Amino acid sequence: MPAPPTFAQANPFQRGLRRFAATGPGSWLFSRTLHHVDRPVFRATRGRHTFASLVAGLPVVMLTTTGAKSGQPRTVPLLGLPVEGGVAVVASNFGQQRHPAWLHNLRAHPEATIAVDGHAQRVRAVEVEGERRRQIIDEGLQIYPGFSTYERRAAHRHIAVMVLEPLTPPSTAPSGASRDD
């Protein structure tokens, strides 16, 4: 996964979208609609882009987990941060009250698939804590400063950081997209 543009490197429109996404109204809007727009764009571009990656310049991965309750595949677009040993995803859930469903799914079934830049890869999710977690959050803030707003809004819960470590070499990306569990 290539290094994503930092907030400072983004163009003014992209910075404006990233700022809006961190606001209460922006979080509310994007948490309820963005995945519905990202999936068809992902399919139309053969797994190379999502709406958020094209318009906001954010590094988005499509994460396919196994539903914790249903056992069915569940695919969701997430901000993916390239880190040593894989890709990190932050369970901020736009600063909402609850953890995202994908976090429960990964904790129940740590093996998953990510698709990025037209390639799919099997991964194993490992939750990180301490200094590594803080380092990933700090690096993530350089790309998407909204994480700090989400942390304040969700101060009542611990925002997990998962590193998705590769199990296999990348292959052609899947076109699927299903609902969260």
Short mmCIF file of N, CA and C in Angstrom, two decimals:
data_model
loop_
_atom_site.label_atom_id
_atom_site.label_comp_id
_atom_site.label_asym_id
_atom_site.label_seq_id
_atom_site.Cartn_x
_atom_site.Cartn_y
_atom_site.Cartn_z
N MET A 1 0.86 -1.17 0.00
CA MET A 1 0.00 0.00 0.00
C MET A 1 0.90 1.24 0.00
N PRO A 2 0.72 2.11 -0.98
CA PRO A 2 1.57 3.30 -1.04
C PRO A 2 1.27 4.27 0.11
N ALA A 3 2.26 5.09 0.42
CA ALA A 3 2.06 6.09 1.47
C ALA A 3 0.99 7.08 1.03
N PRO A 4 -0.04 7.28 1.85
CA PRO A 4 -1.12 8.21 1.48
C PRO A 4 -0.68 9.66 1.65
N PRO A 5 -1.36 10.57 0.94
CA PRO A 5 -1.03 11.99 1.13
C PRO A 5 -1.45 12.44 2.53
N THR A 6 -0.59 13.23 3.14
CA THR A 6 -0.93 13.76 4.46
C THR A 6 -2.00 14.84 4.29
N PHE A 7 -2.54 15.27 5.40
CA PHE A 7 -3.55 16.33 5.38
C PHE A 7 -2.96 17.57 4.72
N ALA A 8 -1.72 17.91 5.05
CA ALA A 8 -1.08 19.09 4.50
C ALA A 8 -0.85 18.97 2.99
N GLN A 9 -0.67 17.75 2.49
CA GLN A 9 -0.43 17.54 1.07
C GLN A 9 -1.73 17.50 0.26
N ALA A 10 -2.85 17.30 0.91
CA ALA A 10 -4.13 17.21 0.22
C ALA A 10 -4.50 18.57 -0.36
N ASN A 11 -5.29 18.56 -1.43
CA ASN A 11 -5.72 19.84 -2.00
C ASN A 11 -6.80 20.48 -1.10
N PRO A 12 -7.12 21.74 -1.31
CA PRO A 12 -8.09 22.43 -0.42
C PRO A 12 -9.45 21.73 -0.35
N PHE A 13 -9.94 21.19 -1.46
CA PHE A 13 -11.23 20.49 -1.45
C PHE A 13 -11.15 19.24 -0.56
N GLN A 14 -10.06 18.46 -0.72
CA GLN A 14 -9.88 17.25 0.08
C GLN A 14 -9.76 17.58 1.56
N ARG A 15 -9.02 18.65 1.88
CA ARG A 15 -8.90 19.05 3.29
C ARG A 15 -10.26 19.46 3.84
N GLY A 16 -11.05 20.18 3.04
CA GLY A 16 -12.38 20.58 3.48
C GLY A 16 -13.27 19.38 3.75
N LEU A 17 -13.22 18.37 2.88
CA LEU A 17 -14.02 17.16 3.11
C LEU A 17 -13.57 16.44 4.37
N ARG A 18 -12.28 16.36 4.57
CA ARG A 18 -11.76 15.69 5.76
C ARG A 18 -12.18 16.43 7.02
N ARG A 19 -12.16 17.76 6.97
CA ARG A 19 -12.62 18.55 8.14
C ARG A 19 -14.11 18.32 8.39
N PHE A 20 -14.91 18.38 7.31
CA PHE A 20 -16.35 18.19 7.46
C PHE A 20 -16.68 16.80 8.03
N ALA A 21 -15.94 15.78 7.60
CA ALA A 21 -16.19 14.42 8.08
C ALA A 21 -16.01 14.31 9.59
N ALA A 22 -15.16 15.15 10.17
CA ALA A 22 -14.90 15.09 11.61
C ALA A 22 -15.95 15.83 12.43
N THR A 23 -16.77 16.66 11.79
CA THR A 23 -17.80 17.38 12.53
C THR A 23 -18.94 16.44 12.89
N GLY A 24 -19.77 16.84 13.82
CA GLY A 24 -20.95 16.04 14.18
C GLY A 24 -21.83 15.75 12.99
N PRO A 25 -22.27 16.77 12.24
CA PRO A 25 -23.11 16.51 11.07
C PRO A 25 -22.39 15.69 9.99
N GLY A 26 -21.11 15.95 9.78
CA GLY A 26 -20.36 15.19 8.78
C GLY A 26 -20.23 13.73 9.17
N SER A 27 -19.91 13.48 10.44
CA SER A 27 -19.81 12.11 10.93
C SER A 27 -21.14 11.38 10.79
N TRP A 28 -22.21 12.06 11.16
CA TRP A 28 -23.53 11.46 11.07
C TRP A 28 -23.84 11.10 9.61
N LEU A 29 -23.61 12.04 8.71
CA LEU A 29 -23.89 11.82 7.30
C LEU A 29 -23.04 10.70 6.72
N PHE A 30 -21.73 10.79 6.90
CA PHE A 30 -20.85 9.81 6.28
C PHE A 30 -20.98 8.42 6.90
N SER A 31 -21.24 8.32 8.19
CA SER A 31 -21.38 7.01 8.81
C SER A 31 -22.60 6.26 8.26
N ARG A 32 -23.59 7.00 7.80
CA ARG A 32 -24.81 6.37 7.30
C ARG A 32 -24.86 6.23 5.78
N THR A 33 -24.02 6.95 5.06
CA THR A 33 -24.13 6.94 3.59
C THR A 33 -22.88 6.53 2.84
N LEU A 34 -21.71 6.81 3.38
CA LEU A 34 -20.49 6.65 2.60
C LEU A 34 -20.28 5.23 2.10
N HIS A 35 -20.55 4.23 2.92
CA HIS A 35 -20.33 2.85 2.48
C HIS A 35 -21.25 2.48 1.31
N HIS A 36 -22.42 3.10 1.22
CA HIS A 36 -23.32 2.84 0.10
C HIS A 36 -22.78 3.42 -1.20
N VAL A 37 -22.00 4.49 -1.12
CA VAL A 37 -21.41 5.11 -2.29
C VAL A 37 -20.06 4.46 -2.61
N ASP A 38 -19.29 4.13 -1.58
CA ASP A 38 -17.96 3.54 -1.80
C ASP A 38 -18.04 2.20 -2.53
N ARG A 39 -18.98 1.36 -2.20
CA ARG A 39 -19.05 0.02 -2.78
C ARG A 39 -19.24 0.02 -4.30
N PRO A 40 -20.21 0.78 -4.84
CA PRO A 40 -20.35 0.76 -6.31
C PRO A 40 -19.13 1.38 -7.02
N VAL A 41 -18.53 2.39 -6.42
CA VAL A 41 -17.33 2.98 -7.03
C VAL A 41 -16.21 1.94 -7.01
N PHE A 42 -16.09 1.20 -5.92
CA PHE A 42 -15.09 0.15 -5.80
C PHE A 42 -15.28 -0.90 -6.89
N ARG A 43 -16.52 -1.33 -7.10
CA ARG A 43 -16.80 -2.32 -8.15
C ARG A 43 -16.52 -1.75 -9.54
N ALA A 44 -16.95 -0.51 -9.78
CA ALA A 44 -16.78 0.12 -11.10
C ALA A 44 -15.31 0.33 -11.45
N THR A 45 -14.47 0.52 -10.46
CA THR A 45 -13.05 0.75 -10.71
C THR A 45 -12.23 -0.53 -10.54
N ARG A 46 -12.91 -1.66 -10.48
CA ARG A 46 -12.27 -2.97 -10.33
C ARG A 46 -11.35 -3.03 -9.11
N GLY A 47 -11.86 -2.49 -8.02
CA GLY A 47 -11.15 -2.58 -6.75
C GLY A 47 -10.01 -1.61 -6.59
N ARG A 48 -9.92 -0.62 -7.44
CA ARG A 48 -8.80 0.33 -7.36
C ARG A 48 -9.13 1.58 -6.54
N HIS A 49 -10.40 1.95 -6.45
CA HIS A 49 -10.77 3.17 -5.74
C HIS A 49 -12.12 3.02 -5.04
N THR A 50 -12.34 3.91 -4.09
CA THR A 50 -13.66 4.11 -3.50
C THR A 50 -13.97 5.59 -3.70
N PHE A 51 -15.19 5.97 -3.41
CA PHE A 51 -15.56 7.37 -3.52
C PHE A 51 -14.65 8.21 -2.62
N ALA A 52 -14.45 7.75 -1.38
CA ALA A 52 -13.62 8.50 -0.43
C ALA A 52 -12.18 8.61 -0.89
N SER A 53 -11.65 7.57 -1.52
CA SER A 53 -10.26 7.65 -1.98
C SER A 53 -10.14 8.60 -3.16
N LEU A 54 -11.12 8.62 -4.04
CA LEU A 54 -11.08 9.51 -5.19
C LEU A 54 -11.30 10.97 -4.82
N VAL A 55 -12.31 11.23 -4.01
CA VAL A 55 -12.71 12.60 -3.72
C VAL A 55 -11.92 13.22 -2.57
N ALA A 56 -11.71 12.46 -1.50
CA ALA A 56 -11.02 13.01 -0.33
C ALA A 56 -9.54 12.65 -0.28
N GLY A 57 -9.10 11.78 -1.19
CA GLY A 57 -7.69 11.39 -1.20
C GLY A 57 -7.27 10.54 -0.02
N LEU A 58 -8.23 9.84 0.58
CA LEU A 58 -7.94 9.01 1.75
C LEU A 58 -7.59 7.59 1.33
N PRO A 59 -6.71 6.93 2.07
CA PRO A 59 -6.34 5.55 1.77
C PRO A 59 -7.40 4.58 2.29
N VAL A 60 -8.29 4.16 1.43
CA VAL A 60 -9.40 3.30 1.85
C VAL A 60 -9.13 1.85 1.43
N VAL A 61 -9.38 0.93 2.35
CA VAL A 61 -9.32 -0.50 2.06
C VAL A 61 -10.72 -1.07 2.25
N MET A 62 -11.02 -2.10 1.49
CA MET A 62 -12.27 -2.83 1.69
C MET A 62 -11.91 -4.04 2.55
N LEU A 63 -12.48 -4.09 3.73
CA LEU A 63 -12.22 -5.17 4.68
C LEU A 63 -13.40 -6.13 4.64
N THR A 64 -13.10 -7.40 4.39
CA THR A 64 -14.13 -8.44 4.43
C THR A 64 -13.85 -9.33 5.63
N THR A 65 -14.77 -9.32 6.58
CA THR A 65 -14.67 -10.12 7.79
C THR A 65 -15.71 -11.22 7.74
N THR A 66 -15.66 -12.09 8.73
CA THR A 66 -16.69 -13.09 8.94
C THR A 66 -17.56 -12.60 10.08
N GLY A 67 -18.87 -12.52 9.85
CA GLY A 67 -19.78 -12.01 10.87
C GLY A 67 -19.66 -12.78 12.17
N ALA A 68 -19.55 -12.06 13.28
CA ALA A 68 -19.40 -12.68 14.60
C ALA A 68 -20.58 -13.56 14.95
N LYS A 69 -21.78 -13.13 14.60
CA LYS A 69 -22.99 -13.90 14.90
C LYS A 69 -23.43 -14.76 13.73
N SER A 70 -23.42 -14.17 12.54
CA SER A 70 -23.98 -14.86 11.37
C SER A 70 -23.03 -15.84 10.71
N GLY A 71 -21.73 -15.58 10.82
CA GLY A 71 -20.76 -16.40 10.11
C GLY A 71 -20.68 -16.07 8.62
N GLN A 72 -21.41 -15.06 8.19
CA GLN A 72 -21.44 -14.66 6.77
C GLN A 72 -20.37 -13.60 6.50
N PRO A 73 -19.89 -13.53 5.24
CA PRO A 73 -18.92 -12.48 4.92
C PRO A 73 -19.56 -11.11 4.99
N ARG A 74 -18.82 -10.15 5.54
CA ARG A 74 -19.26 -8.77 5.68
C ARG A 74 -18.15 -7.86 5.19
N THR A 75 -18.45 -6.98 4.26
CA THR A 75 -17.45 -6.09 3.66
C THR A 75 -17.77 -4.65 3.98
N VAL A 76 -16.73 -3.92 4.40
CA VAL A 76 -16.90 -2.52 4.78
C VAL A 76 -15.67 -1.73 4.33
N PRO A 77 -15.86 -0.52 3.80
CA PRO A 77 -14.72 0.33 3.47
C PRO A 77 -14.20 1.03 4.72
N LEU A 78 -12.88 1.03 4.90
CA LEU A 78 -12.26 1.64 6.07
C LEU A 78 -11.01 2.42 5.68
N LEU A 79 -10.70 3.41 6.46
CA LEU A 79 -9.45 4.13 6.29
C LEU A 79 -8.34 3.17 6.70
N GLY A 80 -7.44 2.88 5.77
CA GLY A 80 -6.34 1.95 6.03
C GLY A 80 -5.03 2.70 6.08
N LEU A 81 -4.30 2.54 7.15
CA LEU A 81 -3.03 3.23 7.33
C LEU A 81 -1.88 2.25 7.14
N PRO A 82 -1.03 2.47 6.13
CA PRO A 82 0.10 1.56 5.96
C PRO A 82 1.06 1.67 7.16
N VAL A 83 1.38 0.52 7.74
CA VAL A 83 2.30 0.47 8.87
C VAL A 83 3.26 -0.70 8.64
N GLU A 84 4.33 -0.70 9.40
CA GLU A 84 5.26 -1.82 9.31
C GLU A 84 4.52 -3.11 9.66
N GLY A 85 4.58 -4.06 8.78
CA GLY A 85 3.95 -5.35 9.03
C GLY A 85 2.51 -5.45 8.58
N GLY A 86 1.97 -4.45 7.88
CA GLY A 86 0.60 -4.56 7.40
C GLY A 86 -0.11 -3.24 7.22
N VAL A 87 -1.40 -3.27 7.45
CA VAL A 87 -2.27 -2.10 7.33
C VAL A 87 -3.04 -1.97 8.63
N ALA A 88 -3.04 -0.76 9.20
CA ALA A 88 -3.77 -0.53 10.45
C ALA A 88 -5.14 0.06 10.15
N VAL A 89 -6.13 -0.35 10.92
CA VAL A 89 -7.47 0.23 10.87
C VAL A 89 -7.84 0.64 12.30
N VAL A 90 -8.49 1.78 12.40
CA VAL A 90 -8.83 2.36 13.70
C VAL A 90 -10.34 2.26 13.89
N ALA A 91 -10.76 1.67 14.99
CA ALA A 91 -12.18 1.42 15.26
C ALA A 91 -12.86 2.63 15.87
N SER A 92 -12.66 3.79 15.26
CA SER A 92 -13.24 5.03 15.78
C SER A 92 -14.74 5.11 15.53
N ASN A 93 -15.21 4.48 14.46
CA ASN A 93 -16.63 4.48 14.11
C ASN A 93 -17.19 5.90 14.08
N PHE A 94 -16.42 6.83 13.50
CA PHE A 94 -16.82 8.23 13.38
C PHE A 94 -17.10 8.87 14.74
N GLY A 95 -16.51 8.31 15.82
CA GLY A 95 -16.72 8.86 17.15
C GLY A 95 -18.09 8.53 17.75
N GLN A 96 -18.75 7.53 17.18
CA GLN A 96 -20.08 7.17 17.66
C GLN A 96 -20.01 6.43 19.00
N GLN A 97 -21.17 6.21 19.61
CA GLN A 97 -21.26 5.62 20.94
C GLN A 97 -20.74 4.18 21.00
N ARG A 98 -20.93 3.43 19.93
CA ARG A 98 -20.60 2.01 19.94
C ARG A 98 -19.41 1.70 19.04
N HIS A 99 -18.81 0.55 19.36
CA HIS A 99 -17.74 0.05 18.49
C HIS A 99 -18.35 -0.34 17.14
N PRO A 100 -17.56 -0.28 16.07
CA PRO A 100 -18.07 -0.72 14.77
C PRO A 100 -18.24 -2.24 14.75
N ALA A 101 -19.19 -2.71 13.95
CA ALA A 101 -19.45 -4.15 13.85
C ALA A 101 -18.21 -4.91 13.39
N TRP A 102 -17.43 -4.31 12.49
CA TRP A 102 -16.27 -5.03 11.97
C TRP A 102 -15.28 -5.37 13.08
N LEU A 103 -15.21 -4.56 14.14
CA LEU A 103 -14.30 -4.85 15.24
C LEU A 103 -14.75 -6.12 15.97
N HIS A 104 -16.04 -6.24 16.24
CA HIS A 104 -16.56 -7.45 16.87
C HIS A 104 -16.28 -8.66 15.99
N ASN A 105 -16.46 -8.48 14.68
CA ASN A 105 -16.21 -9.57 13.74
C ASN A 105 -14.75 -10.02 13.78
N LEU A 106 -13.81 -9.05 13.76
CA LEU A 106 -12.39 -9.40 13.77
C LEU A 106 -11.97 -10.03 15.09
N ARG A 107 -12.57 -9.59 16.18
CA ARG A 107 -12.22 -10.20 17.47
C ARG A 107 -12.72 -11.65 17.52
N ALA A 108 -13.86 -11.93 16.91
CA ALA A 108 -14.40 -13.29 16.88
C ALA A 108 -13.69 -14.16 15.85
N HIS A 109 -13.34 -13.56 14.70
CA HIS A 109 -12.72 -14.28 13.58
C HIS A 109 -11.59 -13.40 13.03
N PRO A 110 -10.37 -13.52 13.55
CA PRO A 110 -9.30 -12.59 13.16
C PRO A 110 -8.83 -12.70 11.72
N GLU A 111 -9.09 -13.81 11.04
CA GLU A 111 -8.68 -13.91 9.64
C GLU A 111 -9.71 -13.22 8.77
N ALA A 112 -9.21 -12.40 7.84
CA ALA A 112 -10.08 -11.60 6.98
C ALA A 112 -9.39 -11.39 5.64
N THR A 113 -10.01 -10.57 4.81
CA THR A 113 -9.43 -10.20 3.52
C THR A 113 -9.51 -8.69 3.39
N ILE A 114 -8.44 -8.09 2.85
CA ILE A 114 -8.50 -6.68 2.49
C ILE A 114 -8.28 -6.56 1.00
N ALA A 115 -8.91 -5.56 0.42
CA ALA A 115 -8.70 -5.25 -0.99
C ALA A 115 -8.32 -3.79 -1.08
N VAL A 116 -7.22 -3.55 -1.78
CA VAL A 116 -6.73 -2.19 -1.97
C VAL A 116 -5.97 -2.12 -3.28
N ASP A 117 -6.17 -1.03 -4.01
CA ASP A 117 -5.46 -0.81 -5.27
C ASP A 117 -5.58 -1.99 -6.23
N GLY A 118 -6.75 -2.61 -6.28
CA GLY A 118 -7.00 -3.69 -7.23
C GLY A 118 -6.47 -5.05 -6.81
N HIS A 119 -5.99 -5.17 -5.59
CA HIS A 119 -5.44 -6.45 -5.12
C HIS A 119 -6.10 -6.85 -3.80
N ALA A 120 -6.37 -8.15 -3.69
CA ALA A 120 -6.93 -8.70 -2.45
C ALA A 120 -5.85 -9.48 -1.73
N GLN A 121 -5.95 -9.49 -0.40
CA GLN A 121 -4.95 -10.19 0.39
C GLN A 121 -5.59 -10.72 1.66
N ARG A 122 -5.29 -11.97 1.98
CA ARG A 122 -5.73 -12.56 3.24
C ARG A 122 -4.87 -11.97 4.36
N VAL A 123 -5.51 -11.64 5.47
CA VAL A 123 -4.81 -11.03 6.60
C VAL A 123 -5.28 -11.66 7.91
N ARG A 124 -4.50 -11.43 8.93
CA ARG A 124 -4.88 -11.77 10.30
C ARG A 124 -4.83 -10.48 11.10
N ALA A 125 -5.91 -10.21 11.82
CA ALA A 125 -6.01 -8.98 12.62
C ALA A 125 -5.36 -9.20 13.98
N VAL A 126 -4.52 -8.24 14.35
CA VAL A 126 -3.87 -8.25 15.66
C VAL A 126 -4.15 -6.90 16.31
N GLU A 127 -4.75 -6.91 17.49
CA GLU A 127 -5.02 -5.66 18.19
C GLU A 127 -3.73 -5.18 18.85
N VAL A 128 -3.42 -3.90 18.65
CA VAL A 128 -2.19 -3.34 19.22
C VAL A 128 -2.54 -2.37 20.35
N GLU A 129 -1.63 -2.28 21.28
CA GLU A 129 -1.81 -1.42 22.46
C GLU A 129 -0.53 -0.64 22.71
N GLY A 130 -0.56 0.17 23.73
CA GLY A 130 0.62 0.87 24.21
C GLY A 130 1.24 1.80 23.18
N GLU A 131 2.57 1.76 23.13
CA GLU A 131 3.33 2.67 22.27
C GLU A 131 3.02 2.45 20.80
N ARG A 132 2.86 1.21 20.37
CA ARG A 132 2.56 0.96 18.95
C ARG A 132 1.20 1.56 18.58
N ARG A 133 0.21 1.40 19.44
CA ARG A 133 -1.12 1.98 19.19
C ARG A 133 -1.00 3.50 19.08
N ARG A 134 -0.31 4.11 20.03
CA ARG A 134 -0.17 5.57 20.03
C ARG A 134 0.57 6.06 18.78
N GLN A 135 1.59 5.34 18.36
CA GLN A 135 2.34 5.70 17.16
C GLN A 135 1.45 5.64 15.93
N ILE A 136 0.62 4.61 15.81
CA ILE A 136 -0.29 4.48 14.67
C ILE A 136 -1.32 5.61 14.68
N ILE A 137 -1.87 5.92 15.85
CA ILE A 137 -2.83 7.03 15.95
C ILE A 137 -2.15 8.34 15.55
N ASP A 138 -0.94 8.57 16.06
CA ASP A 138 -0.22 9.81 15.72
C ASP A 138 0.04 9.92 14.22
N GLU A 139 0.46 8.81 13.59
CA GLU A 139 0.68 8.82 12.14
C GLU A 139 -0.64 9.01 11.40
N GLY A 140 -1.70 8.40 11.90
CA GLY A 140 -3.02 8.55 11.29
C GLY A 140 -3.51 9.98 11.35
N LEU A 141 -3.18 10.69 12.42
CA LEU A 141 -3.59 12.09 12.55
C LEU A 141 -2.95 12.97 11.48
N GLN A 142 -1.80 12.56 10.96
CA GLN A 142 -1.15 13.30 9.87
C GLN A 142 -1.95 13.19 8.58
N ILE A 143 -2.68 12.10 8.42
CA ILE A 143 -3.50 11.87 7.22
C ILE A 143 -4.92 12.36 7.44
N TYR A 144 -5.46 12.02 8.61
CA TYR A 144 -6.85 12.36 8.90
C TYR A 144 -6.96 12.90 10.33
N PRO A 145 -6.86 14.23 10.50
CA PRO A 145 -6.92 14.83 11.83
C PRO A 145 -8.23 14.59 12.57
N GLY A 146 -9.26 14.14 11.88
CA GLY A 146 -10.55 13.88 12.51
C GLY A 146 -10.49 12.82 13.59
N PHE A 147 -9.44 11.97 13.59
CA PHE A 147 -9.33 10.96 14.64
C PHE A 147 -9.33 11.58 16.03
N SER A 148 -8.72 12.75 16.18
CA SER A 148 -8.68 13.39 17.51
C SER A 148 -10.08 13.79 17.96
N THR A 149 -10.90 14.27 17.04
CA THR A 149 -12.28 14.62 17.36
C THR A 149 -13.05 13.36 17.74
N TYR A 150 -12.84 12.29 17.00
CA TYR A 150 -13.53 11.03 17.31
C TYR A 150 -13.13 10.51 18.68
N GLU A 151 -11.84 10.64 19.03
CA GLU A 151 -11.39 10.18 20.34
C GLU A 151 -12.08 10.95 21.45
N ARG A 152 -12.24 12.26 21.29
CA ARG A 152 -12.93 13.07 22.31
C ARG A 152 -14.41 12.67 22.40
N ARG A 153 -15.03 12.49 21.23
CA ARG A 153 -16.46 12.18 21.20
C ARG A 153 -16.74 10.78 21.77
N ALA A 154 -15.79 9.88 21.62
CA ALA A 154 -15.98 8.50 22.08
C ALA A 154 -15.11 8.20 23.30
N ALA A 155 -14.88 9.21 24.13
CA ALA A 155 -13.99 9.06 25.29
C ALA A 155 -14.48 7.99 26.27
N HIS A 156 -15.75 7.64 26.23
CA HIS A 156 -16.32 6.65 27.14
C HIS A 156 -15.92 5.22 26.77
N ARG A 157 -15.31 5.04 25.57
CA ARG A 157 -14.91 3.69 25.17
C ARG A 157 -13.48 3.72 24.64
N HIS A 158 -12.84 2.58 24.69
CA HIS A 158 -11.47 2.45 24.18
C HIS A 158 -11.55 2.22 22.67
N ILE A 159 -10.93 3.09 21.89
CA ILE A 159 -10.92 2.94 20.44
C ILE A 159 -9.78 1.99 20.08
N ALA A 160 -10.15 0.82 19.59
CA ALA A 160 -9.18 -0.21 19.25
C ALA A 160 -8.46 0.13 17.95
N VAL A 161 -7.21 -0.31 17.86
CA VAL A 161 -6.43 -0.23 16.63
C VAL A 161 -6.02 -1.65 16.28
N MET A 162 -6.37 -2.06 15.07
CA MET A 162 -6.05 -3.40 14.60
C MET A 162 -5.04 -3.29 13.46
N VAL A 163 -4.01 -4.11 13.52
CA VAL A 163 -3.07 -4.22 12.40
C VAL A 163 -3.43 -5.49 11.65
N LEU A 164 -3.66 -5.32 10.35
CA LEU A 164 -4.02 -6.44 9.48
C LEU A 164 -2.75 -6.94 8.82
N GLU A 165 -2.24 -8.06 9.35
CA GLU A 165 -0.97 -8.61 8.90
C GLU A 165 -1.21 -9.59 7.76
N PRO A 166 -0.45 -9.51 6.66
CA PRO A 166 -0.67 -10.37 5.51
C PRO A 166 -0.42 -11.85 5.82
N LEU A 167 -1.31 -12.70 5.30
CA LEU A 167 -1.14 -14.15 5.38
C LEU A 167 -0.71 -14.72 4.04
N THR A 168 -1.09 -14.03 2.96
CA THR A 168 -0.79 -14.48 1.61
C THR A 168 -0.36 -13.30 0.75
N PRO A 169 0.29 -13.57 -0.37
CA PRO A 169 0.60 -12.46 -1.29
C PRO A 169 -0.67 -11.89 -1.91
N PRO A 170 -0.65 -10.62 -2.33
CA PRO A 170 -1.83 -10.00 -2.95
C PRO A 170 -2.25 -10.71 -4.24
N SER A 171 -3.57 -10.71 -4.51
CA SER A 171 -4.12 -11.23 -5.76
C SER A 171 -5.10 -10.20 -6.30
N THR A 172 -5.80 -10.52 -7.38
CA THR A 172 -6.78 -9.59 -7.94
C THR A 172 -7.89 -9.35 -6.93
N ALA A 173 -8.33 -8.10 -6.80
CA ALA A 173 -9.32 -7.70 -5.80
C ALA A 173 -10.69 -8.28 -6.10
N PRO A 174 -11.44 -8.66 -5.05
CA PRO A 174 -12.81 -9.10 -5.24
C PRO A 174 -13.72 -7.92 -5.53
N SER A 175 -14.84 -8.18 -6.16
CA SER A 175 -15.77 -7.10 -6.44
C SER A 175 -16.92 -7.06 -5.44
N GLY A 176 -16.93 -7.96 -4.48
CA GLY A 176 -18.06 -8.08 -3.56
C GLY A 176 -18.15 -6.98 -2.56
N ALA A 177 -19.35 -6.82 -2.07
CA ALA A 177 -19.62 -5.88 -0.99
C ALA A 177 -20.92 -6.29 -0.36
N SER A 178 -20.87 -6.53 0.94
CA SER A 178 -22.09 -6.91 1.65
C SER A 178 -22.28 -6.00 2.84
N ARG A 179 -23.29 -6.27 3.60
CA ARG A 179 -23.60 -5.39 4.73
C ARG A 179 -22.76 -5.75 5.94
N ASP A 180 -22.73 -4.83 6.90
CA ASP A 180 -22.03 -5.07 8.16
C ASP A 180 -22.83 -6.05 8.99
N ASP A 181 -22.17 -6.66 9.96
CA ASP A 181 -22.85 -7.59 10.87
C ASP A 181 -23.03 -6.94 12.20
#
